[in-house]
């Protein structure tokens, strides 16, 4: 590699996915940062494909994310949301989640009681907004193109990262495939699951593959009738093989995320699209035993080389429906005539899928992984991870991208604060609040989703029994719901506490701080911090009391 | 407010002055003594030179000091912006409140504060009596092109191995818009002489920022007993409790300090011409345009230092209890 003179840069962002672009956008939106820092973003792929993406109004990209209200508010604040084509997005007003074995069901919407635990129980018209990833990424690029303060380097790969040799600690030198070398005060890894920045920083990642694959596709269906709510309800059924989710995009199109076993996903995708369509409809409706049977049929047909025809499958499905005594007038029936007055229970299920947008079916392996730290240290100093580089999560709560945007907002605030106080944005001191704010937040959501996945994958008697009586269901769903609803709700969870709140937050924070301290500080100092903390608590209580008066 | 904060103080007192050492120095000595007799204490310099390698290890002994730095800058920034508004200047550069100012940091140690001052726009000079601190500080700044470049509009930062009295002799009085000295005064044998020298370097209308520890039973327990002797967080011998200075002692000093400190002991001005830095107190508190004191506390559960909010209940109690920041402005002539 030709060695060129390193170019000085304050922030080098590796990765032009949603997280990297959002960070670049946020930085460019803030004058104090824009005027003082030189920011470069490096992306391996061709960003002009995203920039020029222009799907017609009736087709949709298969990568879709539910953007929570918190994420949307952040995007609005930094001036990005105005560039999103809102006509292509769809509000979610209600979510219906049920157990595939016991049928225990939980519904939540912005109207229901549970929403009242939101800090300022103001009724929101939406819980989240379904948005194509490309729609968001294009908006981010438009925003960046409009203010031109971040240098975007696309079609260029980061080839290697080495530490500059210098007494007292060198900065990272980022070698690009075009021969350039960037010297980074702060190197941001927004480079996805296989993060080269994480490797350079020497940060280990903890996790496992789920042996589960997510099938995504854009689904077409009839519009809801005028007797029904519009297509603004998201549905998710937890099957032992994984959850299947139906996410509304428009009155006649919705997005599928179906987590299932890899061999089954492969078999389904190699079958006739009409077979996949029927299987999707069945997966939301038929009892679990029949689904298991049908899956076996599909697998067998693939291994025999005699692919099952859609006609055969439809007959099989309607026979199974009859043998389960599914009322043909009910929404669960797959033979019912879908014209006319809809069945009473129509809102309990997604509309019947009529076809799949050609070329939209694809699959992704799912995994759980969480980096041991978000900021590099020692030889890996001056590095920070955001988005999937820091964590990958099961998509069942639709939180992956939102967690990445949460990271970006927090890191952006940290950088802004450090710049305001004349700090070195690459220093551990400047970055530590970011890791503190995000690590446990993300961990909470991740472990709730992981637990849910495992709980629902179980067909063992006691677990199913527990699920059916609703104990576990409510417990576990509540944590995911809390994650979703909290993010869906107001942003007050993130506004800094006033002097008055400091005392009130003390107890909660103290618990967390103990957990945090254990990681880095010796037990001795932790003990002391605790002791002094008690003294402080009294003083703060006095402060809080006096302010209340 | 933890014993850990002793570590911070250990970090700062790299500049040590000595006059005739009296074991039980009373605060009254703040008002005594000619300015030119303070000198550097070689034993203490050696002590801190040993520590200086650790200056930029953010997880090492000086970790808490690194965390304290943003709070100090926050105070300096707030105060500078407030005073510029007070002076009727509305074209203030919020991002660089020290733009175009000559800034001095006395006892700069490894350069933590200096680098930040330079990033806020100040033409910054850091001085320290320890040559090894100056070496560490210069080396660290040399990695950062934003600090070392002299291109117009860029930050400038220089370091010098010297003492405040030598600098005064070399540059003359009224040379700096802002003079800072953080956690130094409690290690100085003649604080009155030291303060007078620092004050003399300030231009009329300029600013002096100090930080130190109050002399209270709490500060003894935390910084000396716990931090040095029990927990050994800080090398024993770092602090001398009798040298700690209380906020009212500082206020008192500036109530008596003439607007032109250099002239004070020589020719006695007629009383009507005398203009002390702090003209009067309003129930033991100076006017906010003349001087201000703010406590800083460590919040162990956040791992951050916090500037005690203005007007918070017990705010003055905090300052009196342990660490505090102090700002005072030299009157215009
Ligand atoms: C099936 C599925 C459904 C999902 N549904 C949702 C949902 O409903 N809601 C939600 O919030 N999230 C969802 N997610 C998660 C979401 O898609 C991801 O969290 C998000 O895309 C991560 O964004 P990122 O920017 O962190 O990483 P990525 O999008 O992975 O971007 C990383 C970028 O780095 C670049 N890069 C990598 N290495 C280099 C290199 N050496 N040089 C240069 N560039 C490099 C890559 O080209 C890539 O563009 C889903 C995920 C899956 C798999």
XYZ file of N, CA, C and O in Angstrom, chain A residues 328-464:
548
model
N -65.716 -20.855 8.996
C -65.377 -20.211 7.720
C -65.772 -18.739 7.691
O -65.278 -17.991 6.847
N -66.622 -18.317 8.641
C -66.989 -16.897 8.686
C -65.956 -16.091 9.480
O -66.006 -14.864 9.520
N -65.034 -16.801 10.130
C -64.090 -16.097 10.993
C -62.878 -15.623 10.207
O -62.569 -16.109 9.122
N -62.190 -14.669 10.799
C -60.987 -14.151 10.158
C -59.891 -15.213 10.104
O -58.948 -15.105 9.344
N -60.028 -16.249 10.952
C -59.018 -17.308 10.958
C -59.147 -18.235 9.760
O -58.244 -18.981 9.448
N -60.304 -18.174 9.121
C -60.516 -19.072 7.989
C -59.720 -18.601 6.786
O -59.627 -17.402 6.505
N -59.116 -19.568 6.108
C -58.356 -19.210 4.920
C -59.127 -19.486 3.652
O -58.638 -19.333 2.548
N -60.365 -19.942 3.823
C -61.173 -20.229 2.649
C -62.270 -19.191 2.492
O -62.934 -19.126 1.471
N -62.426 -18.384 3.534
C -63.542 -17.447 3.532
C -63.439 -16.474 2.375
O -62.354 -16.108 1.939
N -64.602 -16.081 1.930
C -64.695 -15.050 0.915
C -64.353 -13.732 1.600
O -64.946 -13.381 2.623
N -63.389 -13.020 1.092
C -62.963 -11.808 1.793
C -63.741 -10.571 1.374
O -63.428 -9.474 1.775
N -64.758 -10.784 0.538
C -65.581 -9.622 0.152
C -66.650 -9.377 1.221
O -66.885 -10.214 2.084
N -67.268 -8.227 1.131
C -68.423 -7.957 1.970
C -68.063 -7.544 3.383
O -66.964 -7.086 3.660
N -69.050 -7.692 4.258
C -68.858 -7.273 5.645
C -67.792 -8.164 6.290
O -67.865 -9.383 6.202
N -66.782 -7.569 6.911
C -65.710 -8.384 7.481
C -66.192 -9.111 8.727
O -67.123 -8.659 9.392
N -65.592 -10.234 9.049
C -65.954 -10.946 10.276
C -65.647 -10.081 11.487
O -64.824 -9.170 11.437
N -66.334 -10.424 12.579
C -66.229 -9.617 13.782
C -64.810 -9.545 14.328
O -64.395 -8.537 14.890
N -64.102 -10.661 14.183
C -62.763 -10.721 14.765
C -61.678 -10.283 13.774
O -60.515 -10.603 13.930
N -62.093 -9.548 12.745
C -61.154 -9.227 11.676
C -59.919 -8.478 12.177
O -58.804 -8.703 11.695
N -60.109 -7.613 13.168
C -58.969 -6.828 13.634
C -57.959 -7.649 14.428
O -56.873 -7.175 14.744
N -58.326 -8.875 14.751
C -57.415 -9.720 15.513
C -56.309 -10.293 14.647
O -55.322 -10.811 15.162
N -56.488 -10.213 13.354
C -55.503 -10.795 12.446
C -55.174 -9.827 11.327
O -55.987 -8.974 10.971
N -53.978 -9.973 10.737
C -53.661 -9.130 9.590
C -54.522 -9.514 8.397
O -55.064 -10.622 8.365
N -54.659 -8.630 7.424
C -55.412 -9.008 6.228
C -54.730 -10.178 5.515
O -53.535 -10.415 5.701
N -55.537 -10.896 4.740
C -54.991 -12.044 4.009
C -54.054 -11.544 2.906
O -54.412 -10.657 2.128
N -52.876 -12.123 2.883
C -51.891 -11.708 1.880
C -52.274 -12.298 0.533
O -52.572 -13.499 0.433
N -52.298 -11.470 -0.504
C -52.665 -11.979 -1.820
C -51.449 -12.249 -2.690
O -51.453 -13.152 -3.508
N -50.391 -11.468 -2.510
C -49.176 -11.752 -3.284
C -47.974 -11.103 -2.616
O -48.103 -10.282 -1.698
N -46.806 -11.483 -3.105
C -45.549 -10.937 -2.579
C -44.906 -10.112 -3.670
O -44.857 -10.532 -4.835
N -44.414 -8.937 -3.315
C -43.759 -8.086 -4.319
C -42.567 -8.840 -4.899
O -41.704 -9.309 -4.158
N -42.539 -8.988 -6.245
C -41.475 -9.790 -6.849
C -40.089 -9.288 -6.427
O -39.837 -8.087 -6.379
N -39.229 -10.233 -6.097
C -37.851 -9.886 -5.750
C -37.682 -9.351 -4.343
O -36.557 -9.033 -3.929
N -38.780 -9.256 -3.590
C -38.629 -8.625 -2.272
C -38.326 -9.634 -1.168
O -37.932 -9.247 -0.074
N -38.514 -10.930 -1.447
C -38.278 -11.920 -0.383
C -36.781 -12.184 -0.238
O -36.082 -12.416 -1.221
N -36.307 -12.097 0.977
C -34.885 -12.331 1.243
C -34.748 -12.793 2.679
O -35.719 -12.748 3.437
N -33.562 -13.296 3.046
C -33.415 -13.642 4.467
C -32.068 -13.240 5.048
O -31.081 -13.087 4.341
N -32.069 -13.026 6.357
C -30.878 -12.617 7.098
C -30.709 -13.525 8.310
O -31.692 -13.838 8.966
N -29.485 -13.908 8.610
C -29.267 -14.677 9.844
C -29.436 -13.752 11.054
O -29.136 -12.564 10.978
N -29.938 -14.314 12.146
C -30.136 -13.492 13.336
C -29.139 -13.871 14.412
O -28.775 -15.027 14.559
N -28.711 -12.878 15.138
C -27.779 -13.148 16.208
C -27.954 -12.151 17.345
O -28.549 -11.100 17.184
N -27.402 -12.573 18.457
C -27.352 -11.697 19.614
C -25.884 -11.411 19.844
O -25.076 -12.337 19.914
N -25.516 -10.165 19.911
C -24.144 -9.880 20.320
C -24.072 -8.502 20.935
O -24.780 -7.579 20.527
N -23.251 -8.407 21.927
C -23.088 -7.131 22.622
C -21.602 -6.946 22.909
O -20.980 -7.808 23.523
N -21.044 -5.857 22.428
C -19.633 -5.572 22.680
C -19.409 -5.399 24.179
O -20.286 -4.935 24.888
N -18.222 -5.791 24.654
C -17.920 -5.668 26.082
C -17.835 -4.217 26.531
O -17.997 -3.905 27.694
N -17.525 -3.350 25.605
C -17.423 -1.934 25.937
C -17.756 -1.150 24.674
O -17.674 -1.692 23.579
N -18.150 0.096 24.839
C -18.424 0.918 23.659
C -17.256 1.847 23.342
O -17.247 2.481 22.296
N -16.314 1.963 24.272
C -15.175 2.829 23.975
C -13.872 2.060 24.142
O -13.726 1.249 25.049
N -12.952 2.313 23.220
C -11.672 1.618 23.236
C -10.766 2.204 24.298
O -10.947 3.325 24.756
N -9.763 1.429 24.653
C -8.918 1.826 25.770
C -7.488 1.396 25.443
O -7.277 0.523 24.610
N -6.525 1.979 26.112
C -5.134 1.582 25.932
C -4.705 1.697 24.488
O -4.822 2.765 23.881
N -4.270 0.579 23.920
C -3.804 0.600 22.533
C -4.949 0.887 21.565
O -4.733 1.264 20.421
N -6.179 0.690 22.011
C -7.328 0.958 21.141
C -8.009 2.268 21.485
O -9.177 2.465 21.148
N -7.284 3.165 22.134
C -7.882 4.426 22.569
C -8.376 5.243 21.383
O -7.990 5.003 20.244
N -9.216 6.213 21.666
C -9.795 7.116 20.662
C -10.731 6.382 19.693
O -10.800 6.695 18.511
N -11.416 5.372 20.183
C -12.400 4.682 19.345
C -13.713 4.586 20.108
O -13.725 4.518 21.335
N -14.797 4.559 19.351
C -16.117 4.416 19.970
C -17.022 3.661 18.993
O -16.860 3.784 17.779
N -17.901 2.842 19.524
C -18.787 2.033 18.681
C -20.228 2.511 18.802
O -20.684 2.841 19.890
N -20.943 2.520 17.673
C -22.383 2.805 17.699
C -23.125 1.814 16.799
O -22.537 1.246 15.882
N -24.391 1.642 17.046
C -25.245 0.823 16.187
C -24.867 -0.649 16.237
O -24.414 -1.154 17.265
N -25.053 -1.322 15.103
C -24.830 -2.760 15.073
C -23.382 -3.155 15.356
O -23.113 -4.291 15.712
N -22.453 -2.243 15.213
C -21.071 -2.536 15.584
C -20.980 -2.799 17.080
O -20.134 -3.565 17.539
N -21.863 -2.186 17.839
C -21.861 -2.348 19.293
C -22.801 -3.463 19.732
O -22.547 -4.148 20.710
N -23.903 -3.641 18.992
C -24.903 -4.613 19.434
C -25.768 -5.063 18.269
O -26.182 -4.268 17.441
N -26.033 -6.360 18.217
C -27.055 -6.819 17.283
C -28.089 -7.575 18.101
O -27.776 -8.233 19.080
N -29.307 -7.467 17.661
C -30.419 -7.897 18.501
C -31.431 -8.614 17.626
O -31.524 -8.377 16.426
N -32.178 -9.490 18.238
C -33.277 -10.155 17.555
C -34.298 -9.089 17.134
O -34.608 -8.195 17.904
N -34.838 -9.180 15.916
C -35.715 -8.091 15.469
C -37.119 -8.120 16.075
O -37.964 -7.321 15.684
N -37.375 -9.006 17.035
C -38.769 -9.173 17.470
C -39.382 -7.933 18.089
O -40.595 -7.785 18.124
N -38.558 -7.033 18.620
C -39.151 -5.810 19.164
C -38.893 -4.625 18.250
O -39.238 -3.496 18.585
N -38.274 -4.880 17.105
C -38.031 -3.813 16.143
C -37.178 -2.698 16.727
O -37.408 -1.526 16.472
N -36.171 -3.066 17.514
C -35.424 -2.043 18.232
C -33.996 -1.819 17.727
O -33.342 -0.875 18.140
N -33.519 -2.680 16.825
C -32.112 -2.603 16.419
C -31.704 -1.218 15.946
O -30.761 -0.615 16.461
N -32.423 -0.730 14.968
C -32.071 0.559 14.405
C -32.330 1.694 15.393
O -31.577 2.658 15.484
N -33.386 1.543 16.170
C -33.693 2.569 17.170
C -32.611 2.651 18.235
O -32.261 3.734 18.691
N -32.077 1.491 18.610
C -30.976 1.503 19.564
C -29.787 2.236 18.966
O -29.107 3.010 19.645
N -29.537 1.993 17.682
C -28.440 2.687 17.006
C -28.656 4.198 16.996
O -27.730 4.969 17.255
N -29.893 4.613 16.746
C -30.178 6.055 16.741
C -30.065 6.627 18.150
O -29.616 7.759 18.341
N -30.454 5.829 19.143
C -30.283 6.254 20.538
C -28.804 6.453 20.856
O -28.420 7.428 21.502
N -27.973 5.534 20.380
C -26.521 5.667 20.558
C -26.039 6.973 19.940
O -25.267 7.716 20.538
N -26.496 7.193 18.725
C -26.022 8.358 17.976
C -26.393 9.645 18.706
O -25.570 10.544 18.864
N -27.622 9.702 19.195
C -28.038 10.914 19.894
C -27.178 11.149 21.133
O -26.716 12.265 21.392
N -26.939 10.074 21.866
C -26.168 10.199 23.095
C -24.709 10.580 22.796
O -24.137 11.461 23.443
N -24.126 9.929 21.807
C -22.738 10.241 21.453
C -22.623 11.680 20.947
O -21.689 12.413 21.296
N -23.598 12.069 20.152
C -23.615 13.439 19.634
C -23.651 14.444 20.793
O -22.902 15.428 20.811
N -24.496 14.173 21.789
C -24.574 15.078 22.940
C -23.252 15.150 23.693
O -22.827 16.204 24.140
N -22.608 13.988 23.811
C -21.308 13.927 24.481
C -20.272 14.764 23.746
O -19.499 15.496 24.358
N -20.242 14.606 22.440
C -19.265 15.335 21.628
C -19.541 16.826 21.735
O -18.631 17.634 21.916
N -20.807 17.175 21.684
C -21.169 18.579 21.770
C -20.724 19.176 23.105
O -20.149 20.261 23.174
N -20.958 18.432 24.151
C -20.593 18.897 25.484
C -19.078 19.053 25.593
O -18.578 20.040 26.137
N -18.363 18.064 25.073
C -16.900 18.132 25.155
C -16.380 19.339 24.381
O -15.481 20.037 24.840
N -16.957 19.594 23.211
C -16.515 20.744 22.412
C -16.795 22.041 23.182
O -15.957 22.933 23.257
N -17.979 22.113 23.782
C -18.335 23.308 24.550
C -17.341 23.567 25.678
O -16.978 24.700 25.965
N -16.895 22.479 26.311
C -15.988 22.634 27.440
C -14.521 22.510 27.051
O -13.680 22.224 27.900
N -14.247 22.677 25.771
C -12.857 22.641 25.334
C -12.189 21.293 25.549
O -10.970 21.206 25.656
N -12.966 20.239 25.623
C -12.400 18.915 25.868
C -11.848 18.292 24.603
O -12.072 18.776 23.500
N -11.112 17.204 24.781
C -10.596 16.433 23.664
C -11.638 15.352 23.376
O -11.816 14.434 24.177
N -12.310 15.462 22.218
C -13.433 14.554 21.959
C -12.996 13.097 21.820
O -13.828 12.205 21.848
N -11.700 12.872 21.664
C -11.240 11.487 21.576
C -10.900 10.900 22.933
O -10.592 9.715 23.035
N -10.978 11.712 23.965
C -10.534 11.225 25.275
C -11.598 10.363 25.927
O -12.791 10.498 25.668
N -11.144 9.499 26.791
C -12.058 8.635 27.532
C -13.018 9.467 28.379
O -14.196 9.156 28.491
N -12.477 10.540 28.940
C -13.298 11.403 29.780
C -14.492 11.960 29.002
O -15.597 12.018 29.509
N -14.243 12.331 27.756
C -15.329 12.900 26.953
C -16.347 11.832 26.582
O -17.533 12.111 26.476
N -15.877 10.604 26.363
C -16.758 9.563 25.826
C -17.465 8.738 26.893
O -18.488 8.108 26.620
N -16.917 8.754 28.083
C -17.458 7.885 29.122
C -18.954 8.077 29.385
O -19.677 7.092 29.532
N -19.438 9.314 29.417
C -20.883 9.466 29.647
C -21.727 8.736 28.592
O -22.802 8.229 28.891
N -21.217 8.668 27.371
C -21.941 7.943 26.320
C -22.078 6.471 26.692
O -23.190 5.913 26.678
N -20.974 5.850 27.044
C -21.023 4.432 27.390
C -21.914 4.207 28.608
O -22.695 3.264 28.658
N -21.805 5.119 29.563
C -22.633 4.985 30.766
C -24.100 5.086 30.437
O -24.933 4.376 30.968
N -24.427 6.026 29.560
C -25.837 6.252 29.256
C -26.421 5.119 28.434
O -27.559 4.726 28.621
N -25.637 4.584 27.511
C -26.214 3.645 26.556
C -26.055 2.174 26.918
O -26.892 1.357 26.546
N -24.980 1.805 27.598
C -24.700 0.378 27.722
C -25.833 -0.362 28.443
O -26.355 -1.351 27.960
N -26.228 0.174 29.589
C -27.244 -0.544 30.355
C -28.624 -0.406 29.731
O -29.433 -1.319 29.780
N -28.854 0.737 29.127
C -30.096 0.957 28.400
C -30.259 -0.120 27.316
O -31.279 -0.786 27.222
N -29.236 -0.280 26.502
C -29.290 -1.281 25.440
C -29.361 -2.688 26.017
O -30.096 -3.537 25.524
N -28.580 -2.895 27.056
C -28.542 -4.227 27.647
C -29.929 -4.662 28.119
O -30.331 -5.805 27.943
N -30.651 -3.745 28.707
C -32.000 -4.046 29.188
C -32.889 -4.538 28.053
O -33.548 -5.561 28.163
N -32.909 -3.779 26.966
C -33.752 -4.141 25.829
C -33.291 -5.464 25.238
O -34.090 -6.346 24.927
N -31.967 -5.600 25.116
C -31.441 -6.807 24.490
C -31.779 -8.047 25.293
O -32.174 -9.066 24.751
N -31.623 -7.975 26.616
C -31.877 -9.196 27.358
C -33.360 -9.496 27.414
O -33.743 -10.660 27.421
N -34.202 -8.473 27.402
C -35.645 -8.731 27.360
C -36.001 -9.455 26.062
O -36.730 -10.447 26.068
N -35.456 -8.988 24.948
C -35.761 -9.623 23.659
C -35.203 -11.032 23.611
O -35.837 -11.949 23.094
N -34.019 -11.190 24.158
C -33.408 -12.512 24.150
C -34.227 -13.483 24.992
O -34.490 -14.615 24.592
N -34.663 -13.011 26.160
C -35.459 -13.871 27.026
C -36.760 -14.243 26.340
O -37.194 -15.391 26.386
N -37.387 -13.275 25.702
C -38.638 -13.540 25.001
C -38.450 -14.582 23.919
O -39.234 -15.516 23.782
N -37.385 -14.392 23.147
C -37.122 -15.349 22.072
C -37.023 -16.753 22.646
O -37.603 -17.701 22.136
N -36.272 -16.879 23.752
C -36.053 -18.209 24.326
C -37.333 -18.751 24.951
O -37.655 -19.919 24.808
N -38.050 -17.893 25.616
C -39.290 -18.316 26.253
C -40.262 -18.869 25.218
O -40.859 -19.923 25.391
N -40.394 -18.153 24.127
C -41.380 -18.559 23.135
C -40.912 -19.691 22.263
O -41.697 -20.337 21.595
N -39.596 -19.917 22.232
C -39.117 -21.035 21.418
C -39.416 -22.351 22.104
O -39.263 -23.401 21.523
N -39.803 -22.281 23.333
C -39.964 -23.512 24.090
C -41.333 -24.132 23.848
O -42.346 -23.453 23.842
N -41.335 -25.459 23.646
C -42.617 -26.163 23.582
C -42.779 -27.026 24.826
O -43.702 -27.816 24.913
N -41.849 -26.904 25.758
C -41.924 -27.769 26.931
C -43.144 -27.413 27.763
O -43.505 -26.248 27.903
N -43.765 -28.446 28.300
C -45.047 -28.345 29.005
C -45.118 -27.190 30.012
O -45.967 -26.321 29.872
N -44.242 -27.187 31.011
C -44.403 -26.158 32.054
C -44.282 -24.748 31.497
O -45.002 -23.842 31.930
N -43.395 -24.599 30.508
C -43.218 -23.259 29.957
C -44.462 -22.840 29.195
O -44.958 -21.722 29.330
N -45.000 -23.771 28.420
C -46.201 -23.450 27.659
C -47.359 -23.174 28.613
O -48.135 -22.242 28.423
